[in-house]
Coordinates of C-alpha atoms in Angstrom, one line a residue:
X1 CA 10.9 -18.9 -45.4
X2 CA 11.4 -21.6 -42.8
X3 CA 15.2 -21.1 -42.9
X4 CA 14.8 -17.3 -42.5
X5 CA 12.5 -17.9 -39.5
X6 CA 15.0 -20.3 -37.9
X7 CA 17.8 -17.8 -38.3
X8 CA 15.6 -15.0 -36.9
X9 CA 14.7 -17.3 -34.0
X10 CA 18.3 -18.2 -33.3
X11 CA 19.3 -14.6 -33.4
X12 CA 16.5 -13.7 -30.9
X13 CA 17.5 -16.5 -28.5
X14 CA 21.2 -15.3 -28.6
X15 CA 20.0 -11.7 -28.0
X16 CA 17.9 -12.8 -25.0
X17 CA 20.8 -14.9 -23.6
X18 CA 23.0 -11.9 -23.9
X19 CA 20.5 -9.8 -22.0
X20 CA 20.2 -12.4 -19.2
X21 CA 24.0 -12.6 -18.9
X22 CA 24.4 -8.8 -18.7
X23 CA 21.7 -8.3 -16.1
X24 CA 23.4 -6.4 -13.1
X25 CA 23.5 -7.8 -9.6
X26 CA 21.1 -6.4 -7.1
X27 CA 22.4 -3.3 -5.3
X28 CA 19.8 -3.3 -2.5
X29 CA 20.8 -4.2 1.1
X30 CA 17.6 -4.0 3.2
X31 CA 16.0 -6.1 5.9
X32 CA 12.3 -6.4 5.0
X33 CA 11.1 -8.6 7.8
X34 CA 12.5 -9.9 11.0
X35 CA 11.1 -13.1 12.7
X36 CA 11.7 -15.2 15.8
X37 CA 10.6 -18.7 16.3
X38 CA 9.3 -19.7 19.7
X39 CA 7.7 -23.0 20.7
X40 CA 5.3 -21.1 23.0
X41 CA 5.3 -17.5 21.7
X42 CA 3.3 -16.2 24.7
X43 CA 6.1 -17.2 27.0
X44 CA 8.1 -14.3 25.5
X45 CA 5.6 -12.2 23.6
X46 CA 2.3 -10.7 24.4
X47 CA 0.8 -12.1 21.2
X48 CA 2.0 -14.6 18.5
X49 CA 1.9 -11.7 16.0
X50 CA 4.7 -10.0 17.9
X51 CA 7.1 -12.6 16.7
X52 CA 7.2 -10.9 13.3
X53 CA 8.3 -7.3 12.6
X54 CA 7.8 -5.6 9.3
X55 CA 10.8 -3.3 8.7
X56 CA 10.1 0.0 6.9
X57 CA 12.5 1.1 4.2
X58 CA 13.8 4.1 6.1
X59 CA 14.3 2.3 9.5
X60 CA 17.5 0.8 10.9
X61 CA 16.3 0.0 14.4
X62 CA 14.4 -3.3 14.6
X63 CA 12.7 -3.9 17.9
X64 CA 10.7 -6.9 19.1
X65 CA 8.2 -6.1 21.9
X66 CA 8.4 -8.7 24.7
X67 CA 7.1 -9.3 28.2
X68 CA 9.0 -7.9 31.2
X69 CA 10.1 -11.4 32.4
X70 CA 11.0 -12.9 29.1
X71 CA 14.2 -15.0 28.9
X72 CA 16.2 -13.3 26.1
X73 CA 19.5 -15.0 26.6
X74 CA 19.4 -17.2 23.5
X75 CA 17.3 -15.6 20.7
X76 CA 17.8 -16.3 17.0
X77 CA 16.3 -13.7 14.8
X78 CA 15.7 -14.6 11.2
X79 CA 15.6 -11.9 8.5
X80 CA 14.1 -11.7 5.0
X81 CA 16.4 -9.5 3.0
X82 CA 16.4 -8.0 -0.5
X83 CA 17.2 -10.5 -3.2
X84 CA 20.8 -11.8 -3.1
X85 CA 21.8 -9.8 0.0
X86 CA 23.7 -11.5 2.9
X87 CA 23.6 -10.9 6.6
X88 CA 26.4 -10.8 9.2
X89 CA 26.2 -12.2 11.9
X90 CA 24.6 -15.2 10.2
X91 CA 20.9 -15.2 9.6
X92 CA 19.3 -17.2 12.4
X93 CA 22.4 -17.2 14.7
X94 CA 21.8 -17.3 18.5
X95 CA 22.6 -14.2 20.6
X96 CA 22.1 -12.9 24.1
X97 CA 19.7 -9.9 24.0
X98 CA 19.2 -9.8 27.8
X99 CA 19.3 -6.5 29.8
X100 CA 18.5 -4.4 26.7
X101 CA 21.5 -5.6 24.7
X102 CA 21.3 -4.8 20.9
X103 CA 23.1 -6.8 18.2
X104 CA 24.2 -5.0 15.1
X105 CA 23.7 -6.8 11.8
X106 CA 25.3 -5.8 8.6
X107 CA 23.4 -6.5 5.3
X108 CA 25.6 -6.6 2.2
X109 CA 24.0 -6.2 -1.3
X110 CA 24.3 -8.9 -3.9
X111 CA 26.8 -6.9 -5.9
X112 CA 28.9 -6.4 -2.8
X113 CA 29.0 -2.6 -3.3
X114 CA 26.6 -1.6 -0.6
X115 CA 26.2 -2.2 3.1
X116 CA 23.6 -1.2 5.7
X117 CA 23.7 -1.7 9.5
X118 CA 20.6 -2.6 11.6
X119 CA 20.4 -2.6 15.4
X120 CA 18.2 -5.4 16.6
X121 CA 16.8 -5.5 20.2
X122 CA 14.1 -7.0 22.4
X123 CA 12.4 -4.5 24.7
X124 CA 9.5 -4.2 27.0
X125 CA 7.2 -1.4 25.9
X126 CA 6.6 1.0 28.8
X127 CA 3.6 3.3 28.0
X128 CA 4.5 7.0 28.3
X129 CA 1.9 9.5 29.4
X130 CA 3.7 12.9 29.3
X131 CA 5.0 14.3 26.1
X132 CA 7.2 17.5 26.3
X133 CA 8.9 17.4 22.9
X134 CA 12.3 18.3 24.3
X135 CA 14.0 15.3 22.6
X136 CA 14.4 15.6 18.9
X137 CA 17.0 15.2 16.2
X138 CA 17.6 15.7 12.5
X139 CA 17.4 12.6 10.3
X140 CA 18.3 12.2 6.6
X141 CA 15.6 12.0 4.0
X142 CA 15.5 9.4 1.3
X143 CA 16.0 12.1 -1.4
X144 CA 18.7 13.9 0.5
X145 CA 18.2 16.8 3.0
X146 CA 17.1 16.3 6.5
X147 CA 14.1 16.9 8.8
X148 CA 13.1 16.7 12.4
X149 CA 12.1 13.6 14.3
X150 CA 10.8 13.5 17.9
X151 CA 11.0 10.8 20.6
X152 CA 10.3 10.5 24.3
X153 CA 12.7 8.7 26.6
X154 CA 12.1 5.4 28.3
X155 CA 12.8 5.0 32.1
X156 CA 16.3 3.7 31.3
X157 CA 17.1 6.8 29.2
X158 CA 16.8 5.1 25.8
X159 CA 14.8 6.6 22.9
X160 CA 11.2 5.4 22.8
X161 CA 10.9 6.3 19.1
X162 CA 7.2 6.8 19.5
X163 CA 6.4 10.0 17.5
X164 CA 6.0 10.1 13.7
X165 CA 5.3 12.7 11.1
X166 CA 4.7 12.9 7.3
X167 CA 8.0 14.7 6.8
X168 CA 9.4 11.7 5.0
X169 CA 6.7 12.0 2.4
X170 CA 7.3 15.7 2.0
X171 CA 11.0 15.0 1.4
X172 CA 10.2 13.0 -1.7
X173 CA 9.1 16.3 -3.4
X174 CA 10.9 19.0 -1.4
X175 CA 14.3 17.5 -0.3
X176 CA 16.0 20.9 -0.8
X177 CA 13.8 22.5 1.9
X178 CA 15.5 23.5 5.2
X179 CA 14.4 21.5 8.3
X180 CA 12.4 24.4 9.5
X181 CA 10.5 24.6 6.2
X182 CA 9.1 21.0 6.5
X183 CA 5.4 20.6 7.7
X184 CA 6.6 19.5 11.2
X185 CA 9.4 21.4 12.8
X186 CA 10.7 22.2 16.3
X187 CA 10.0 25.6 17.9
X188 CA 9.8 27.4 21.2
X189 CA 7.1 25.8 23.2
X190 CA 4.9 26.7 26.1
X191 CA 7.7 25.4 28.2
X192 CA 11.1 24.7 26.6
X193 CA 10.7 23.3 23.1
X194 CA 7.4 22.5 21.3
X195 CA 6.3 21.4 17.8
X196 CA 5.2 23.7 15.0
X197 CA 2.9 22.1 12.4
X198 CA 2.4 24.0 9.1
X199 CA 0.4 23.1 6.1
X200 CA 2.8 23.4 3.2
X201 CA 2.8 23.5 -0.6
X202 CA 4.1 20.1 -1.8
X203 CA 6.0 21.6 -4.8
X204 CA 6.5 20.2 -8.3
X205 CA 5.9 16.5 -7.5
X206 CA 2.7 17.0 -5.5
X207 CA 1.3 19.4 -8.2
X208 CA 1.9 17.1 -11.2
X209 CA -1.2 16.4 -13.3
X210 CA -3.0 13.4 -11.7
X211 CA -1.2 13.5 -8.4
X212 CA -3.8 15.5 -6.5
X213 CA -1.5 16.2 -3.6
X214 CA -1.1 20.0 -3.6
X215 CA -0.6 20.3 0.2
X216 CA 1.0 18.5 3.1
X217 CA -0.5 19.2 6.4
X218 CA 1.8 19.4 9.4
X219 CA 1.2 16.4 11.5
X220 CA 2.5 14.6 14.6
X221 CA 1.2 11.3 15.9
X222 CA 2.1 8.3 18.0
X223 CA 2.9 5.5 15.5
X224 CA 5.0 5.3 12.4
X225 CA 5.1 6.6 8.9
X226 CA 5.7 4.3 5.9
X227 CA 7.4 6.5 3.3
X228 CA 7.2 3.7 0.7
X229 CA 3.4 4.3 0.5
X230 CA 3.5 8.1 0.6
X231 CA 2.8 8.5 -3.1
X232 CA 0.8 5.4 -4.0
X233 CA -1.2 4.4 -0.9
X234 CA -1.3 7.7 1.0
X235 CA -4.0 6.7 3.5
X236 CA -1.9 3.6 4.4
X237 CA 1.3 5.5 4.9
X238 CA 0.2 6.8 8.4
X239 CA 0.2 4.0 10.9
X240 CA -1.5 5.3 14.1
X241 CA -1.1 4.0 17.6
X242 CA 1.3 2.1 19.9
X243 CA 0.5 -0.6 22.5
X244 CA -1.0 0.7 25.7
X245 CA -1.9 -1.1 28.9
X246 CA -3.6 1.7 30.9
X247 CA -7.2 3.0 30.9
X248 CA -6.9 6.6 29.6
X249 CA -9.2 9.2 31.3
X250 CA -8.3 12.6 29.9
X251 CA -6.1 14.3 27.2
X252 CA -4.5 17.6 28.2
X253 CA -2.0 20.0 26.6
X254 CA -1.3 23.5 25.1
X255 CA -1.7 24.9 21.6
X256 CA -1.7 28.0 19.5
X257 CA -3.4 28.2 16.0
X258 CA -3.7 30.3 12.9
X259 CA -5.5 29.1 9.7
X260 CA -4.1 29.8 6.3
X261 CA -5.7 32.3 3.9
X262 CA -7.1 30.1 1.1
X263 CA -8.8 26.8 1.6
X264 CA -8.3 24.4 -1.3
X265 CA -9.2 20.8 -2.1
X266 CA -7.0 18.2 -3.7
X267 CA -8.0 19.5 -7.1
X268 CA -6.8 23.0 -6.1
X269 CA -10.4 24.3 -6.2
X270 CA -10.6 27.4 -3.9
X271 CA -13.4 27.8 -1.3
X272 CA -13.4 31.4 -0.2
X273 CA -16.1 30.9 2.5
X274 CA -14.2 28.0 4.2
X275 CA -11.7 28.4 7.0
X276 CA -9.2 25.7 7.8
X277 CA -9.3 24.0 11.1
X278 CA -6.6 22.3 13.2
X279 CA -7.2 19.0 15.1
X280 CA -6.0 17.4 18.3
X281 CA -7.4 14.1 19.4
X282 CA -6.6 10.6 20.8
X283 CA -8.1 7.2 20.2
X284 CA -7.8 3.9 22.1
X285 CA -8.5 0.8 20.0
X286 CA -8.2 -3.0 20.0
X287 CA -5.0 -3.8 18.0
X288 CA -6.1 -7.3 16.9
X289 CA -9.0 -8.1 14.7
X290 CA -11.7 -10.8 15.3
X291 CA -9.4 -13.4 13.8
X292 CA -6.5 -12.5 16.1
X293 CA -4.5 -10.7 13.4
X294 CA -2.5 -7.6 14.6
X295 CA -3.2 -4.3 12.8
X296 CA -3.0 -0.6 13.2
X297 CA -5.3 2.2 12.2
X298 CA -4.6 4.3 9.1
X299 CA -5.7 7.6 7.6
X300 CA -9.0 6.2 6.3
X301 CA -10.2 4.7 9.6
X302 CA -8.4 6.4 12.5
X303 CA -11.7 7.9 13.7
X304 CA -14.2 5.4 12.3
X305 CA -12.8 1.9 12.9
X306 CA -15.2 -0.4 14.8
X307 CA -12.3 -1.5 17.0
X308 CA -12.1 2.0 18.6
X309 CA -13.2 1.8 22.2
X310 CA -12.6 5.4 23.3
X311 CA -11.8 8.8 21.9
X312 CA -10.9 12.3 23.2
X313 CA -11.0 15.2 20.8
X314 CA -10.5 18.9 21.4
X315 CA -13.9 20.2 20.3
X316 CA -12.6 23.6 18.9
X317 CA -9.2 24.7 17.9
X318 CA -9.5 28.5 18.3
X319 CA -7.5 31.0 16.4
X320 CA -5.1 32.5 19.0
X321 CA -1.6 33.9 19.4
X322 CA -1.5 32.8 23.0
X323 CA -0.8 29.4 24.4
X324 CA -4.2 27.9 25.2
X325 CA -4.7 25.0 27.6
X326 CA -7.1 22.1 26.7
X327 CA -8.4 19.2 28.7
X328 CA -10.9 16.7 27.3
X329 CA -12.3 13.4 28.6
X330 CA -12.1 10.1 26.8
X331 CA -15.5 9.1 25.7
X332 CA -15.9 5.3 25.8
X333 CA -18.1 3.4 23.3
X334 CA -17.1 -0.1 24.5
X335 CA -16.0 -1.7 27.7
X336 CA -12.3 -2.4 28.4
X337 CA -11.4 -6.1 28.8
X338 CA -8.9 -6.3 31.7
X339 CA -7.0 -9.3 30.3
X340 CA -6.7 -7.7 26.9
X341 CA -5.5 -4.5 28.4
X342 CA -2.9 -6.2 30.6
X343 CA -1.5 -8.0 27.5
X344 CA -1.2 -4.7 25.6
X345 CA -4.0 -5.7 23.3
X346 CA -5.0 -2.1 22.9
X347 CA -3.2 0.7 21.2
X348 CA -3.2 4.5 21.8
X349 CA -2.9 7.1 19.1
X350 CA -2.4 10.8 19.9
X351 CA -2.7 12.9 16.7
X352 CA -2.2 16.6 16.0
X353 CA -2.5 18.3 12.6
X354 CA -2.6 21.8 11.2
X355 CA -5.4 20.9 8.7
X356 CA -8.2 18.6 9.8
X357 CA -8.8 17.4 6.2
X358 CA -5.1 17.1 5.5
X359 CA -5.3 13.3 5.0
X360 CA -7.3 14.0 1.8
X361 CA -5.0 16.9 0.8
X362 CA -7.5 19.6 1.6
X363 CA -6.7 22.7 3.7
X364 CA -5.0 26.1 3.6
X365 CA -1.3 26.5 2.9
X366 CA 0.1 28.4 5.9
X367 CA -2.3 27.0 8.5
X368 CA -0.1 26.7 11.7
X369 CA -0.7 24.7 14.8
X370 CA 1.7 24.8 17.8
X371 CA 1.5 22.1 20.4
X372 CA 3.4 21.3 23.6
X373 CA 3.2 19.5 26.9
X374 CA 0.6 16.9 25.9
X375 CA -0.4 14.4 28.5
X376 CA -2.6 11.4 28.7
X377 CA -4.0 11.0 32.2
X378 CA -4.8 7.4 33.0
X379 CA -6.7 5.5 35.6
X380 CA -4.3 4.5 38.4
X381 CA -6.8 2.5 40.5
X382 CA -5.2 -0.8 39.8
X383 CA -1.5 0.2 39.8

């Protein structure tokens, strides 16, 4: 019996050794985090937390937010990459990022078969107040296909990369859809181009038993969308807000709206007496918590966080075929701290959606909200 057990044990060890030897090398080639060391971070950055950038899986532009007068002539970004991957130029090497210069880094997978390029830059964030949606492009989805993405332009003509949608999450289930069939698509606007937001059926994946994601509301917001959390941490996938150093007074713009026919909840229960509602609003909030940690608002607290200091919301989105003008004041619930404002310690989120309860996958398929020429009017007293 003992000899038999020894033989079996030896055979098992050989089998495990064989498995370890045959394990393939990692094929991933992603930057997951970027970091810059500075002896006095606030000489370059608005806050110490700005020295670290978490890089989303579908992003290849890595931008550090710095002060206007920062010396960027000798910066040495350090990258955390996927296991076994290598970086060229070398991780931590010194480069001149002055005058908006970007450096392209190539990440090569451990198995050497895959490469991915990242453009790294250091920029001063200039708040933008007028959003006309004339600048957009098609971007590839993780599951193939492509969809629309919007950006405003900075004063130097570069892309601000400020608008996000949930199109990346929709792509996980409906990658064969045409760009105009996604929840957020371009369309003729009040002037020039606008944005068409439609509540869509999420198809086979969203309707799987236990998923409870039968719809995807069309949405558009200042911030970024983390597609890696779209299926598992849906409320955390939407990251609302970008740094802002002005005191907003009013939110204005144009819209058209039509609700879909059948209102359903995430379990696909129908509510014949309910009519879907669109939503357009903006929030200003402190972007560091009481311990000084940077954060953003998500789908579960974008209207309820205790760090919100002001909100402007269109009180009623009417059903209309005509472009309808709106103008709403920001209502303040807390005082603005001038020093915090000057150091971009507040963030602004502007949010538009075709279904007001879309974050919880409730709404009516076919609800359609058109938006264009949105503007945040700010206080110019101290400019």
